[in-house]
Every structure is written in C-alpha cells, then in structure tokens.
C-alpha cells in the first residue's frame, strides 16, 4: 500500500507522524512510503534520513495526500486540507471530532475512512495511542513546575529536591493515572516530597506499589485536597473522568490560602481544567497569576518537545499503522483497537460520542 506522510500545517505543530525508523519498517514490509519534503524538520528529522530508510520524499502536500491510499498524520485535517479528503482514502490521526463540527462534516462529505488515535481502545479499556502524549505531558509537568518555582520566574524560590539540611519542595499530584504517575516519577527522581491524590483505590494501590512508600497516597475528597494544598509548592492537575468535563477540584478560595509563589500546572485543561480559574494557554504565553500563585495551563504540552513526542507517537502507532497498511479497510473491521478508533467511513458516522456532540445519527 502507498502511505502518505504530509507535513503538519496546524499552528505550532512540529511533530511528524512517522520517524525514519517507522518508514524503514513499512518499506521492509513491502509498502511504499511517501514523505512530504520537510515534514520531519520540526523534529530534527531530515529528508535524507527518510530516503535512506527507504521512503520516497515528495515535494508537495498534493503528492503526499494524492499519491497515497493511507495517510498518517499527527493532527486532524484543518480547513485548507479538506480538499485532499476522498472516498478511497484511509486517514489515521488524532481527530478530536467531537470538538470539530467542520472536520466531521468534511470527512463525511468526502466519504473518507478515518481512524482516530484518541478513541482507539485496547480490550482492557486503555487508550494506547493517547497514552504516550499523557506520558510526555506528565513528565513535562514536573519539569515546567520546577522551573516556575524559581524566583526569577515569579515562583517561591524553592529547589524541588532541596539539599541536605533543607526541606525538599512539596508536590501534590491530583490524579494517579498516566499523567499523574509520570509527573510523580520525575518529582521523586528530583527528590521532592510527593503526594498523589486519587478517587480510585486501585490507582492508589498501583502508585503505592510502584514507589515503595516514597510517595504518599491520598484518597480524594474536598477535605483531603484542602489539607494537601495549603502546604504545597507545586500542584499538578491530572484528573480525568472519561468523556466528561474535568471535575473542578480546586476553588479560588483555596488557591488564595496557598503559599505565595506556589505553582499550579493544570494538565487536565484540555478537558476544561480541574482548578476554578484554569483557562487554556499557549506555549507563547503559558502562565498567568491567581492570588499570588502561578498557573500554567498549556493545552498541548507535548508540542513543546516535538523530538520526544514524534518518537513516542511513532512507537505507539507503528504496529497499528502496519496493520492498516497490510489490511486497509479490512483491518479497520477486523483489528479491535482500530475498529474502536473508526470514526467515519463512506459517509457514515461510526462514533456515538461524536454523533451525540453534533446531534447527528451514528
Ligand atoms: P487517566 O485516566 O490515566 O488518569 C486520570 C485519573 O484521574 C484516574 O486515575 C482517575 O481515577 C482520577 N480521578 C478522576 N476523578 C478524580 C477526582 N475527583 N479526584 C482525584 N482523582 C480523580 O488520564 P491521563 O491519561 O492521566 O490524563 C489526565 C488528563 O490529562 C486528561 O484530561 C488528558 O486529556 C490530559 N492531557 C493533557 C495534555 C496537555 O497537553 N495538556 C496532554 C496529555 C493528556
């Protein structure tokens, strides 16, 4: 099959959907990989690396889309890309269609078979193509928080790990899922004092087991969160209720009682945020002040580390991309993870949540 890898055109999107290693794997499996010239530049991957890996570098987006049976992207097509959609095309990408009426309409009108990374679900209920970006965002959250705690950045002037004879910084992670556990790993590695708060006892048991007592586990309640936050230096919001808006766990009245210069990183801002004053920010202007604390609420944190994110994404998608390349629309029907990610096909909307969001039939 011919697989097209166009350059991402969305603002500030420096990731690419396939690494040279991925192209090599697909070429060896007998597929033809068409990479748009410059597609990897934002992730420091040169055209020559793709060529050496067995891909064909093409000059334009028209060639990467038009010459392919299967197009693999990072982000959903934007309006300028709708003209590339067609009925005999399979598209594999993050689609977020529930929040994108125009994109949903474009895919349905064109008849494209589209498989969304974010809804592709493994039999155990996990989301294998979303997890790598949660891992990146979780690890970044502690790193960003540590930097914002420095005095010149407006923070309390606390070194997260402290030094002998001083008190280490206190990190409170709300939510012990993929983001939360990755945030805790980096915080423990920096030698901070870490608490993880979760509603789910099985999630707390996993945290307890992984960190062998080096992380305090806290059953989530308004009371417990208040107790934890009053002495916190860094708070990381990492809760998720699948399919729903993030629960508001931290009101402004509580923020007002926190230490001055404390930092609150709301990773869950892409689902509405779990702090009352959270609002999405960008990498260009990532923070704002609330009652003497610093809020960081960037909705696409992995975009700041495209080199890592590109490799993490390809590692997660490659097996499924290979199955799609081998089987085409048959794989969409027969491979359970791909079937659960199938969003549109031949003008039919296949995802119930997307249909409900737009008042359409599925
Ligand atoms: P996850 O499902 O692995 O973990 C969420 C955890 O939150 C679960 O353990 C759940 O029990 C817990 N939780 C739910 N309600 C709670 C409550 N009231 N109190 C305490 N804990 C509660 O999800 P994840 O992959 O870790 O993702 C977390 C959030 O981060 C999601 O909103 C996701 O979209 C977001 N995210 C954002 C970015 C970004 O760039 N900003 C990147 C990746 C993920």
mmCIF file of C-alpha atoms and ligand atoms in Angstrom:
data_model
loop_
_atom_site.group_PDB
_atom_site.id
_atom_site.type_symbol
_atom_site.label_atom_id
_atom_site.label_comp_id
_atom_site.label_asym_id
_atom_site.label_seq_id
_atom_site.Cartn_x
_atom_site.Cartn_y
_atom_site.Cartn_z
ATOM 1 C CA UNK A 1 0.000 0.000 0.000
ATOM 2 C CA UNK A 2 1.081 3.614 -0.518
ATOM 3 C CA UNK A 3 1.308 5.539 2.756
ATOM 4 C CA UNK A 4 1.458 9.346 2.709
ATOM 5 C CA UNK A 5 3.091 11.429 5.453
ATOM 6 C CA UNK A 6 2.219 15.098 4.872
ATOM 7 C CA UNK A 7 3.866 17.995 6.699
ATOM 8 C CA UNK A 8 1.658 19.163 9.589
ATOM 9 C CA UNK A 9 0.152 22.557 8.854
ATOM 10 C CA UNK A 10 -1.538 23.347 12.160
ATOM 11 C CA UNK A 11 -0.097 26.339 14.004
ATOM 12 C CA UNK A 12 2.941 25.434 16.191
ATOM 13 C CA UNK A 13 2.746 21.729 15.272
ATOM 14 C CA UNK A 14 6.331 20.499 14.847
ATOM 15 C CA UNK A 15 5.656 16.781 15.217
ATOM 16 C CA UNK A 16 5.568 14.382 12.253
ATOM 17 C CA UNK A 17 3.501 11.196 12.136
ATOM 18 C CA UNK A 18 6.339 8.799 11.249
ATOM 19 C CA UNK A 19 10.058 8.561 12.075
ATOM 20 C CA UNK A 20 12.654 7.234 9.615
ATOM 21 C CA UNK A 21 12.704 4.018 11.697
ATOM 22 C CA UNK A 22 8.959 3.676 11.110
ATOM 23 C CA UNK A 23 9.389 4.353 7.388
ATOM 24 C CA UNK A 24 12.105 1.676 7.280
ATOM 25 C CA UNK A 25 9.795 -0.841 8.969
ATOM 26 C CA UNK A 26 6.969 -0.174 6.497
ATOM 27 C CA UNK A 27 9.264 -0.204 3.458
ATOM 28 C CA UNK A 28 10.708 -3.556 4.527
ATOM 29 C CA UNK A 29 7.158 -4.888 4.832
ATOM 30 C CA UNK A 30 6.689 -4.066 1.144
ATOM 31 C CA UNK A 31 4.850 -0.747 1.423
ATOM 32 C CA UNK A 32 5.657 2.486 -0.364
ATOM 33 C CA UNK A 33 6.099 5.465 1.972
ATOM 34 C CA UNK A 34 5.708 8.998 0.563
ATOM 35 C CA UNK A 35 7.060 11.683 2.903
ATOM 36 C CA UNK A 36 6.442 15.341 2.106
ATOM 37 C CA UNK A 37 9.742 17.215 1.914
ATOM 38 C CA UNK A 38 10.427 18.982 5.231
ATOM 39 C CA UNK A 39 7.780 17.017 7.175
ATOM 40 C CA UNK A 40 10.357 15.981 9.803
ATOM 41 C CA UNK A 41 12.260 19.258 10.084
ATOM 42 C CA UNK A 42 10.449 20.414 13.254
ATOM 43 C CA UNK A 43 11.517 17.151 14.917
ATOM 44 C CA UNK A 44 15.099 17.386 13.547
ATOM 45 C CA UNK A 45 14.476 14.610 11.009
ATOM 46 C CA UNK A 46 15.904 15.401 7.568
ATOM 47 C CA UNK A 47 14.560 14.323 4.161
ATOM 48 C CA UNK A 48 17.779 12.339 3.588
ATOM 49 C CA UNK A 49 17.125 10.229 6.707
ATOM 50 C CA UNK A 50 13.735 9.223 5.288
ATOM 51 C CA UNK A 51 15.297 8.490 1.886
ATOM 52 C CA UNK A 52 17.991 6.338 3.458
ATOM 53 C CA UNK A 53 15.237 4.488 5.346
ATOM 54 C CA UNK A 54 13.567 3.570 2.043
ATOM 55 C CA UNK A 55 10.881 6.279 1.798
ATOM 56 C CA UNK A 56 10.276 8.470 -1.257
ATOM 57 C CA UNK A 57 10.413 12.193 -0.495
ATOM 58 C CA UNK A 58 7.816 14.165 -2.467
ATOM 59 C CA UNK A 59 7.794 17.925 -2.949
ATOM 60 C CA UNK A 60 4.187 18.847 -2.183
ATOM 61 C CA UNK A 61 1.242 18.084 0.077
ATOM 62 C CA UNK A 62 -0.775 17.244 -3.060
ATOM 63 C CA UNK A 63 1.658 14.397 -3.812
ATOM 64 C CA UNK A 64 1.797 13.110 -0.206
ATOM 65 C CA UNK A 65 -2.013 13.016 0.014
ATOM 66 C CA UNK A 66 -2.971 12.375 -3.618
ATOM 67 C CA UNK A 67 -0.500 9.559 -4.252
ATOM 68 C CA UNK A 68 -1.439 7.631 -1.106
ATOM 69 C CA UNK A 69 -4.095 5.056 -0.197
ATOM 70 C CA UNK A 70 -3.460 5.648 3.513
ATOM 71 C CA UNK A 71 -2.470 8.985 5.059
ATOM 72 C CA UNK A 72 -0.957 9.056 8.544
ATOM 73 C CA UNK A 73 -0.903 12.429 10.316
ATOM 74 C CA UNK A 74 -0.458 13.820 13.809
ATOM 75 C CA UNK A 75 -3.343 16.321 13.970
ATOM 76 C CA UNK A 76 -6.781 16.449 12.393
ATOM 77 C CA UNK A 77 -7.010 17.964 8.899
ATOM 78 C CA UNK A 78 -7.541 21.741 9.019
ATOM 79 C CA UNK A 79 -9.781 23.563 6.508
ATOM 80 C CA UNK A 80 -7.003 24.041 3.943
ATOM 81 C CA UNK A 81 -6.509 20.251 3.884
ATOM 82 C CA UNK A 82 -10.171 19.233 3.371
ATOM 83 C CA UNK A 83 -9.673 19.279 -0.404
ATOM 84 C CA UNK A 84 -7.343 16.248 -0.054
ATOM 85 C CA UNK A 85 -10.043 14.049 1.510
ATOM 86 C CA UNK A 86 -11.631 11.435 -0.753
ATOM 87 C CA UNK A 87 -13.653 8.237 -0.562
ATOM 88 C CA UNK A 88 -10.857 5.764 -1.358
ATOM 89 C CA UNK A 89 -8.592 7.172 1.373
ATOM 90 C CA UNK A 90 -7.917 5.850 4.880
ATOM 91 C CA UNK A 91 -6.840 8.552 7.355
ATOM 92 C CA UNK A 92 -5.082 7.726 10.657
ATOM 93 C CA UNK A 93 -4.538 10.696 13.048
ATOM 94 C CA UNK A 94 -5.654 12.486 16.229
ATOM 95 C CA UNK A 95 -9.081 13.746 15.093
ATOM 96 C CA UNK A 96 -10.931 15.128 18.173
ATOM 97 C CA UNK A 97 -14.092 15.239 16.055
ATOM 98 C CA UNK A 98 -16.461 15.874 18.986
ATOM 99 C CA UNK A 99 -14.964 19.360 19.147
ATOM 100 C CA UNK A 100 -14.726 19.805 15.357
ATOM 101 C CA UNK A 101 -18.033 20.007 13.504
ATOM 102 C CA UNK A 102 -16.486 21.288 10.267
ATOM 103 C CA UNK A 103 -13.907 18.479 10.244
ATOM 104 C CA UNK A 104 -16.585 15.850 10.892
ATOM 105 C CA UNK A 105 -18.695 17.249 8.022
ATOM 106 C CA UNK A 106 -15.667 17.293 5.682
ATOM 107 C CA UNK A 107 -14.818 13.631 6.407
ATOM 108 C CA UNK A 108 -18.462 12.552 5.976
ATOM 109 C CA UNK A 109 -18.949 14.538 2.752
ATOM 110 C CA UNK A 110 -15.743 13.115 1.250
ATOM 111 C CA UNK A 111 -16.591 9.539 2.348
ATOM 112 C CA UNK A 112 -13.088 9.072 3.879
ATOM 113 C CA UNK A 113 -12.476 6.160 6.264
ATOM 114 C CA UNK A 114 -10.958 7.903 9.296
ATOM 115 C CA UNK A 115 -9.479 6.174 12.351
ATOM 116 C CA UNK A 116 -8.865 8.417 15.383
ATOM 117 C CA UNK A 117 -5.865 7.785 17.653
ATOM 118 C CA UNK A 118 -7.625 9.169 20.708
ATOM 119 C CA UNK A 119 -10.573 6.759 20.710
ATOM 120 C CA UNK A 120 -8.667 3.607 19.694
ATOM 121 C CA UNK A 121 -9.171 1.436 22.785
ATOM 122 C CA UNK A 122 -7.434 -1.783 23.844
ATOM 123 C CA UNK A 123 -9.557 -4.653 25.246
ATOM 124 C CA UNK A 124 -8.511 -3.671 28.821
ATOM 125 C CA UNK A 125 -10.064 -0.225 28.294
ATOM 126 C CA UNK A 126 -6.729 1.605 27.958
ATOM 127 C CA UNK A 127 -6.087 4.114 25.150
ATOM 128 C CA UNK A 128 -2.746 3.004 23.685
ATOM 129 C CA UNK A 129 -2.408 5.870 21.197
ATOM 130 C CA UNK A 130 -3.269 8.590 23.724
ATOM 131 C CA UNK A 131 -1.020 7.227 26.495
ATOM 132 C CA UNK A 132 2.326 8.361 25.011
ATOM 133 C CA UNK A 133 1.226 12.006 24.992
ATOM 134 C CA UNK A 134 -0.015 11.679 28.596
ATOM 135 C CA UNK A 135 3.411 10.280 29.496
ATOM 136 C CA UNK A 136 5.114 13.260 27.862
ATOM 137 C CA UNK A 137 2.752 15.811 29.465
ATOM 138 C CA UNK A 138 3.097 14.194 32.909
ATOM 139 C CA UNK A 139 6.892 14.218 32.864
ATOM 140 C CA UNK A 140 6.918 17.761 31.479
ATOM 141 C CA UNK A 141 4.531 18.992 34.170
ATOM 142 C CA UNK A 142 7.065 18.469 36.965
ATOM 143 C CA UNK A 143 9.905 19.908 34.875
ATOM 144 C CA UNK A 144 7.884 23.026 33.992
ATOM 145 C CA UNK A 145 6.692 23.380 37.590
ATOM 146 C CA UNK A 146 10.249 23.133 38.950
ATOM 147 C CA UNK A 147 11.399 25.923 36.615
ATOM 148 C CA UNK A 148 8.409 28.153 37.500
ATOM 149 C CA UNK A 149 9.201 27.766 41.231
ATOM 150 C CA UNK A 150 12.465 29.646 40.681
ATOM 151 C CA UNK A 151 12.390 33.244 41.934
ATOM 152 C CA UNK A 152 13.210 34.956 38.594
ATOM 153 C CA UNK A 153 10.208 33.124 37.097
ATOM 154 C CA UNK A 154 7.972 34.570 39.836
ATOM 155 C CA UNK A 155 7.996 31.409 41.963
ATOM 156 C CA UNK A 156 8.553 30.803 45.676
ATOM 157 C CA UNK A 157 12.279 30.318 45.170
ATOM 158 C CA UNK A 158 12.216 26.654 46.167
ATOM 159 C CA UNK A 159 14.504 23.982 44.696
ATOM 160 C CA UNK A 160 12.226 20.954 44.351
ATOM 161 C CA UNK A 161 14.790 18.450 45.580
ATOM 162 C CA UNK A 162 16.235 20.712 48.287
ATOM 163 C CA UNK A 163 19.780 19.983 49.527
ATOM 164 C CA UNK A 164 20.920 18.266 52.735
ATOM 165 C CA UNK A 165 19.745 20.190 55.781
ATOM 166 C CA UNK A 166 16.803 21.845 53.964
ATOM 167 C CA UNK A 167 13.177 20.956 53.373
ATOM 168 C CA UNK A 168 12.513 19.462 49.906
ATOM 169 C CA UNK A 169 9.727 21.010 47.811
ATOM 170 C CA UNK A 170 6.210 19.590 48.281
ATOM 171 C CA UNK A 171 4.491 18.299 45.132
ATOM 172 C CA UNK A 172 0.806 17.325 45.127
ATOM 173 C CA UNK A 173 -0.428 15.402 42.086
ATOM 174 C CA UNK A 174 -4.216 15.296 41.650
ATOM 175 C CA UNK A 175 -4.988 12.093 39.701
ATOM 176 C CA UNK A 176 -2.813 8.964 39.714
ATOM 177 C CA UNK A 177 -3.356 7.860 36.105
ATOM 178 C CA UNK A 178 -0.867 8.057 33.236
ATOM 179 C CA UNK A 179 -0.158 11.795 33.554
ATOM 180 C CA UNK A 180 -0.094 11.720 37.357
ATOM 181 C CA UNK A 181 2.210 8.720 37.713
ATOM 182 C CA UNK A 182 4.645 10.148 35.176
ATOM 183 C CA UNK A 183 4.634 13.506 36.969
ATOM 184 C CA UNK A 184 5.293 11.672 40.260
ATOM 185 C CA UNK A 185 8.184 9.688 38.735
ATOM 186 C CA UNK A 186 10.040 12.864 37.787
ATOM 187 C CA UNK A 187 9.222 14.566 41.105
ATOM 188 C CA UNK A 188 10.510 11.558 43.079
ATOM 189 C CA UNK A 189 13.585 11.481 40.814
ATOM 190 C CA UNK A 190 14.214 15.125 41.728
ATOM 191 C CA UNK A 191 13.874 14.125 45.413
ATOM 192 C CA UNK A 192 10.786 16.224 46.104
ATOM 193 C CA UNK A 193 8.245 15.208 48.746
ATOM 194 C CA UNK A 194 5.327 13.845 46.717
ATOM 195 C CA UNK A 195 1.637 13.084 47.369
ATOM 196 C CA UNK A 196 -0.689 11.514 44.814
ATOM 197 C CA UNK A 197 -4.429 12.071 45.303
ATOM 198 C CA UNK A 198 -6.929 9.808 43.520
ATOM 199 C CA UNK A 199 -10.540 8.706 43.882
ATOM 200 C CA UNK A 200 -9.704 5.189 42.763
ATOM 201 C CA UNK A 201 -8.202 2.874 45.395
ATOM 202 C CA UNK A 202 -6.821 0.507 42.719
ATOM 203 C CA UNK A 203 -4.982 3.514 41.198
ATOM 204 C CA UNK A 204 -3.574 4.415 44.658
ATOM 205 C CA UNK A 205 -2.528 0.789 45.201
ATOM 206 C CA UNK A 206 -0.575 0.857 41.938
ATOM 207 C CA UNK A 207 1.122 4.122 42.973
ATOM 208 C CA UNK A 208 1.934 2.655 46.394
ATOM 209 C CA UNK A 209 3.423 -0.461 44.822
ATOM 210 C CA UNK A 210 5.453 1.399 42.213
ATOM 211 C CA UNK A 211 7.009 3.894 44.602
ATOM 212 C CA UNK A 212 7.521 1.546 47.560
ATOM 213 C CA UNK A 213 6.454 4.121 50.122
ATOM 214 C CA UNK A 214 8.352 7.073 48.586
ATOM 215 C CA UNK A 215 5.054 8.698 47.575
ATOM 216 C CA UNK A 216 2.180 9.454 49.936
ATOM 217 C CA UNK A 217 -1.145 8.173 48.585
ATOM 218 C CA UNK A 218 -4.249 10.179 49.488
ATOM 219 C CA UNK A 219 -7.893 9.221 48.930
ATOM 220 C CA UNK A 220 -9.505 12.126 47.100
ATOM 221 C CA UNK A 221 -12.009 14.337 48.942
ATOM 222 C CA UNK A 222 -12.502 18.106 49.187
ATOM 223 C CA UNK A 223 -11.141 17.956 52.743
ATOM 224 C CA UNK A 224 -8.009 15.984 51.838
ATOM 225 C CA UNK A 225 -7.243 18.240 48.861
ATOM 226 C CA UNK A 226 -7.516 21.316 51.077
ATOM 227 C CA UNK A 227 -5.105 19.803 53.640
ATOM 228 C CA UNK A 228 -2.601 18.863 50.929
ATOM 229 C CA UNK A 229 -2.668 22.145 49.037
ATOM 230 C CA UNK A 230 -2.205 24.525 51.951
ATOM 231 C CA UNK A 231 1.448 23.457 52.278
ATOM 232 C CA UNK A 232 2.169 22.585 48.609
ATOM 233 C CA UNK A 233 4.823 24.247 46.453
ATOM 234 C CA UNK A 234 3.723 22.594 43.187
ATOM 235 C CA UNK A 235 0.282 21.195 42.339
ATOM 236 C CA UNK A 236 -0.245 19.138 39.181
ATOM 237 C CA UNK A 237 -3.827 18.676 37.937
ATOM 238 C CA UNK A 238 -4.039 15.294 36.175
ATOM 239 C CA UNK A 239 -7.582 14.012 36.714
ATOM 240 C CA UNK A 240 -9.811 12.539 34.024
ATOM 241 C CA UNK A 241 -13.381 11.324 34.013
ATOM 242 C CA UNK A 242 -13.576 9.713 30.548
ATOM 243 C CA UNK A 243 -15.917 11.508 28.187
ATOM 244 C CA UNK A 244 -16.757 14.217 30.738
ATOM 245 C CA UNK A 245 -15.535 17.667 31.663
ATOM 246 C CA UNK A 246 -12.737 17.539 34.268
ATOM 247 C CA UNK A 247 -14.097 17.860 37.835
ATOM 248 C CA UNK A 248 -13.350 21.239 39.470
ATOM 249 C CA UNK A 249 -11.292 20.181 42.481
ATOM 250 C CA UNK A 250 -9.597 23.442 43.498
ATOM 251 C CA UNK A 251 -11.584 26.636 44.020
ATOM 252 C CA UNK A 252 -10.087 30.139 44.010
ATOM 253 C CA UNK A 253 -10.752 30.449 47.753
ATOM 254 C CA UNK A 254 -8.359 27.537 48.342
ATOM 255 C CA UNK A 255 -5.769 28.984 45.929
ATOM 256 C CA UNK A 256 -5.925 32.224 47.961
ATOM 257 C CA UNK A 257 -4.879 30.243 51.069
ATOM 258 C CA UNK A 258 -1.908 28.550 49.329
ATOM 259 C CA UNK A 259 1.715 29.624 49.743
ATOM 260 C CA UNK A 260 2.630 32.744 47.743
ATOM 261 C CA UNK A 261 4.677 31.813 44.700
ATOM 262 C CA UNK A 262 3.305 28.254 44.584
ATOM 263 C CA UNK A 263 2.815 26.841 41.069
ATOM 264 C CA UNK A 264 -0.294 25.068 39.712
ATOM 265 C CA UNK A 265 0.115 23.122 36.448
ATOM 266 C CA UNK A 266 -3.296 22.088 35.062
ATOM 267 C CA UNK A 267 -2.575 19.291 32.581
ATOM 268 C CA UNK A 268 -6.309 18.487 32.526
ATOM 269 C CA UNK A 269 -7.022 21.898 30.990
ATOM 270 C CA UNK A 270 -7.729 20.174 27.651
ATOM 271 C CA UNK A 271 -10.857 18.738 29.319
ATOM 272 C CA UNK A 272 -11.823 22.057 30.902
ATOM 273 C CA UNK A 273 -9.307 22.019 33.769
ATOM 274 C CA UNK A 274 -9.553 20.980 37.423
ATOM 275 C CA UNK A 275 -8.791 24.393 39.011
ATOM 276 C CA UNK A 276 -11.554 27.037 39.095
ATOM 277 C CA UNK A 277 -9.504 29.737 37.316
ATOM 278 C CA UNK A 278 -7.881 27.482 34.709
ATOM 279 C CA UNK A 279 -8.141 28.628 31.109
ATOM 280 C CA UNK A 280 -6.192 27.236 28.152
ATOM 281 C CA UNK A 281 -2.890 28.995 27.421
ATOM 282 C CA UNK A 282 -0.266 28.570 24.693
ATOM 283 C CA UNK A 283 3.468 27.909 24.643
ATOM 284 C CA UNK A 284 3.936 31.554 23.592
ATOM 285 C CA UNK A 285 2.254 32.827 26.775
ATOM 286 C CA UNK A 286 1.877 29.816 29.076
ATOM 287 C CA UNK A 287 1.242 31.283 32.554
ATOM 288 C CA UNK A 288 -0.924 33.751 34.466
ATOM 289 C CA UNK A 289 -1.167 34.764 38.131
ATOM 290 C CA UNK A 290 -4.009 33.867 40.518
ATOM 291 C CA UNK A 291 -3.895 35.141 44.130
ATOM 292 C CA UNK A 292 -0.075 35.262 44.161
ATOM 293 C CA UNK A 293 0.372 31.793 42.598
ATOM 294 C CA UNK A 294 1.404 30.932 39.037
ATOM 295 C CA UNK A 295 -0.981 28.925 36.816
ATOM 296 C CA UNK A 296 0.419 27.016 33.786
ATOM 297 C CA UNK A 297 -2.410 25.742 31.554
ATOM 298 C CA UNK A 298 -0.985 24.824 28.130
ATOM 299 C CA UNK A 299 -3.462 22.578 26.321
ATOM 300 C CA UNK A 300 -0.896 20.890 24.020
ATOM 301 C CA UNK A 301 2.135 20.423 26.247
ATOM 302 C CA UNK A 302 3.769 17.675 24.086
ATOM 303 C CA UNK A 303 4.037 20.210 21.234
ATOM 304 C CA UNK A 304 6.942 21.842 23.105
ATOM 305 C CA UNK A 305 9.058 18.689 22.844
ATOM 306 C CA UNK A 306 8.403 17.519 19.262
ATOM 307 C CA UNK A 307 11.563 15.400 19.059
ATOM 308 C CA UNK A 308 10.495 13.235 22.012
ATOM 309 C CA UNK A 309 6.794 13.341 21.113
ATOM 310 C CA UNK A 310 7.364 12.278 17.496
ATOM 311 C CA UNK A 311 9.354 9.218 18.550
ATOM 312 C CA UNK A 312 6.896 8.365 21.343
ATOM 313 C CA UNK A 313 3.967 8.649 18.946
ATOM 314 C CA UNK A 314 5.510 6.505 16.202
ATOM 315 C CA UNK A 315 6.424 3.828 18.750
ATOM 316 C CA UNK A 316 2.756 3.628 19.762
ATOM 317 C CA UNK A 317 1.161 3.932 16.298
ATOM 318 C CA UNK A 318 3.521 1.849 14.142
ATOM 319 C CA UNK A 319 2.029 -1.580 14.869
ATOM 320 C CA UNK A 320 -1.477 -0.323 14.068
ATOM 321 C CA UNK A 321 -0.268 1.648 11.036
ATOM 322 C CA UNK A 322 1.351 -1.543 9.736
ATOM 323 C CA UNK A 323 -1.901 -3.461 10.275
ATOM 324 C CA UNK A 324 -3.769 -0.733 8.364
ATOM 325 C CA UNK A 325 -1.205 -0.785 5.553
ATOM 326 C CA UNK A 326 -1.407 -4.579 5.341
ATOM 327 C CA UNK A 327 -5.182 -4.862 5.540
ATOM 328 C CA UNK A 328 -6.679 -1.476 4.592
ATOM 329 C CA UNK A 329 -10.376 -1.155 5.432
ATOM 330 C CA UNK A 330 -10.463 -4.883 6.285
ATOM 331 C CA UNK A 331 -8.098 -4.135 9.196
ATOM 332 C CA UNK A 332 -10.434 -1.358 10.356
ATOM 333 C CA UNK A 333 -13.139 -4.006 10.617
ATOM 334 C CA UNK A 334 -11.046 -6.878 11.979
ATOM 335 C CA UNK A 335 -8.489 -5.332 14.393
ATOM 336 C CA UNK A 336 -10.413 -4.414 17.597
ATOM 337 C CA UNK A 337 -8.230 -1.406 18.510
ATOM 338 C CA UNK A 338 -8.645 0.063 15.015
ATOM 339 C CA UNK A 339 -12.360 -0.711 14.976
ATOM 340 C CA UNK A 340 -12.862 1.237 18.203
ATOM 341 C CA UNK A 341 -10.992 4.184 16.655
ATOM 342 C CA UNK A 342 -13.038 4.152 13.434
ATOM 343 C CA UNK A 343 -14.859 7.486 13.278
ATOM 344 C CA UNK A 344 -16.199 7.834 9.718
ATOM 345 C CA UNK A 345 -16.413 5.556 6.688
ATOM 346 C CA UNK A 346 -18.132 6.055 3.320
ATOM 347 C CA UNK A 347 -20.226 8.920 4.672
ATOM 348 C CA UNK A 348 -21.338 7.097 7.846
ATOM 349 C CA UNK A 349 -20.503 8.435 11.324
ATOM 350 C CA UNK A 350 -19.300 5.482 13.420
ATOM 351 C CA UNK A 351 -18.526 7.078 16.786
ATOM 352 C CA UNK A 352 -21.522 7.551 19.120
ATOM 353 C CA UNK A 353 -19.920 10.276 21.273
ATOM 354 C CA UNK A 354 -19.080 12.340 18.176
ATOM 355 C CA UNK A 355 -22.623 11.853 16.859
ATOM 356 C CA UNK A 356 -24.087 12.943 20.205
ATOM 357 C CA UNK A 357 -21.822 16.016 20.302
ATOM 358 C CA UNK A 358 -23.142 17.180 16.910
ATOM 359 C CA UNK A 359 -26.738 15.957 17.187
ATOM 360 C CA UNK A 360 -26.151 13.537 14.286
ATOM 361 C CA UNK A 361 -27.044 9.867 13.821
ATOM 362 C CA UNK A 362 -24.394 7.147 14.144
HETATM 363 P P1 LIG B 1 -6.044 8.670 33.284
HETATM 364 O O1 LIG B 1 -7.422 8.192 33.016
HETATM 365 O O2 LIG B 1 -4.892 7.750 33.075
HETATM 366 O O3 LIG B 1 -5.953 9.186 34.803
HETATM 367 C C1 LIG B 1 -6.911 10.037 35.395
HETATM 368 C C2 LIG B 1 -7.010 9.732 36.874
HETATM 369 O O4 LIG B 1 -7.850 10.735 37.463
HETATM 370 C C3 LIG B 1 -7.646 8.370 37.189
HETATM 371 O O5 LIG B 1 -6.762 7.575 37.973
HETATM 372 C C4 LIG B 1 -8.921 8.753 37.958
HETATM 373 O O6 LIG B 1 -9.268 7.814 38.979
HETATM 374 C C5 LIG B 1 -8.515 10.101 38.552
HETATM 375 N N1 LIG B 1 -9.640 10.920 39.020
HETATM 376 C C6 LIG B 1 -10.851 11.118 38.432
HETATM 377 N N2 LIG B 1 -11.605 11.926 39.211
HETATM 378 C C7 LIG B 1 -10.860 12.260 40.302
HETATM 379 C C8 LIG B 1 -11.075 13.064 41.447
HETATM 380 N N3 LIG B 1 -12.234 13.701 41.649
HETATM 381 N N4 LIG B 1 -10.074 13.160 42.365
HETATM 382 C C9 LIG B 1 -8.898 12.523 42.168
HETATM 383 N N5 LIG B 1 -8.640 11.744 41.099
HETATM 384 C C10 LIG B 1 -9.604 11.602 40.172
HETATM 385 O O7 LIG B 1 -5.877 10.015 32.408
HETATM 386 P P2 LIG B 1 -4.486 10.651 31.930
HETATM 387 O O8 LIG B 1 -4.058 9.998 30.655
HETATM 388 O O9 LIG B 1 -3.558 10.674 33.083
HETATM 389 O O10 LIG B 1 -4.951 12.141 31.531
HETATM 390 C C11 LIG B 1 -5.245 13.115 32.519
HETATM 391 C C12 LIG B 1 -5.631 14.415 31.820
HETATM 392 O O11 LIG B 1 -4.505 14.984 31.154
HETATM 393 C C13 LIG B 1 -6.695 14.245 30.719
HETATM 394 O O12 LIG B 1 -7.602 15.326 30.786
HETATM 395 C C14 LIG B 1 -5.897 14.309 29.447
HETATM 396 O O13 LIG B 1 -6.679 14.719 28.325
HETATM 397 C C15 LIG B 1 -4.909 15.373 29.858
HETATM 398 N N6 LIG B 1 -3.745 15.545 28.964
HETATM 399 C C16 LIG B 1 -3.386 16.828 28.698
HETATM 400 C C17 LIG B 1 -2.281 17.101 27.925
HETATM 401 C C18 LIG B 1 -1.867 18.517 27.704
HETATM 402 O O14 LIG B 1 -1.033 18.771 26.839
HETATM 403 N N7 LIG B 1 -2.389 19.469 28.466
HETATM 404 C C19 LIG B 1 -1.544 16.050 27.360
HETATM 405 C C20 LIG B 1 -1.922 14.723 27.642
HETATM 406 C C21 LIG B 1 -3.036 14.482 28.459
#
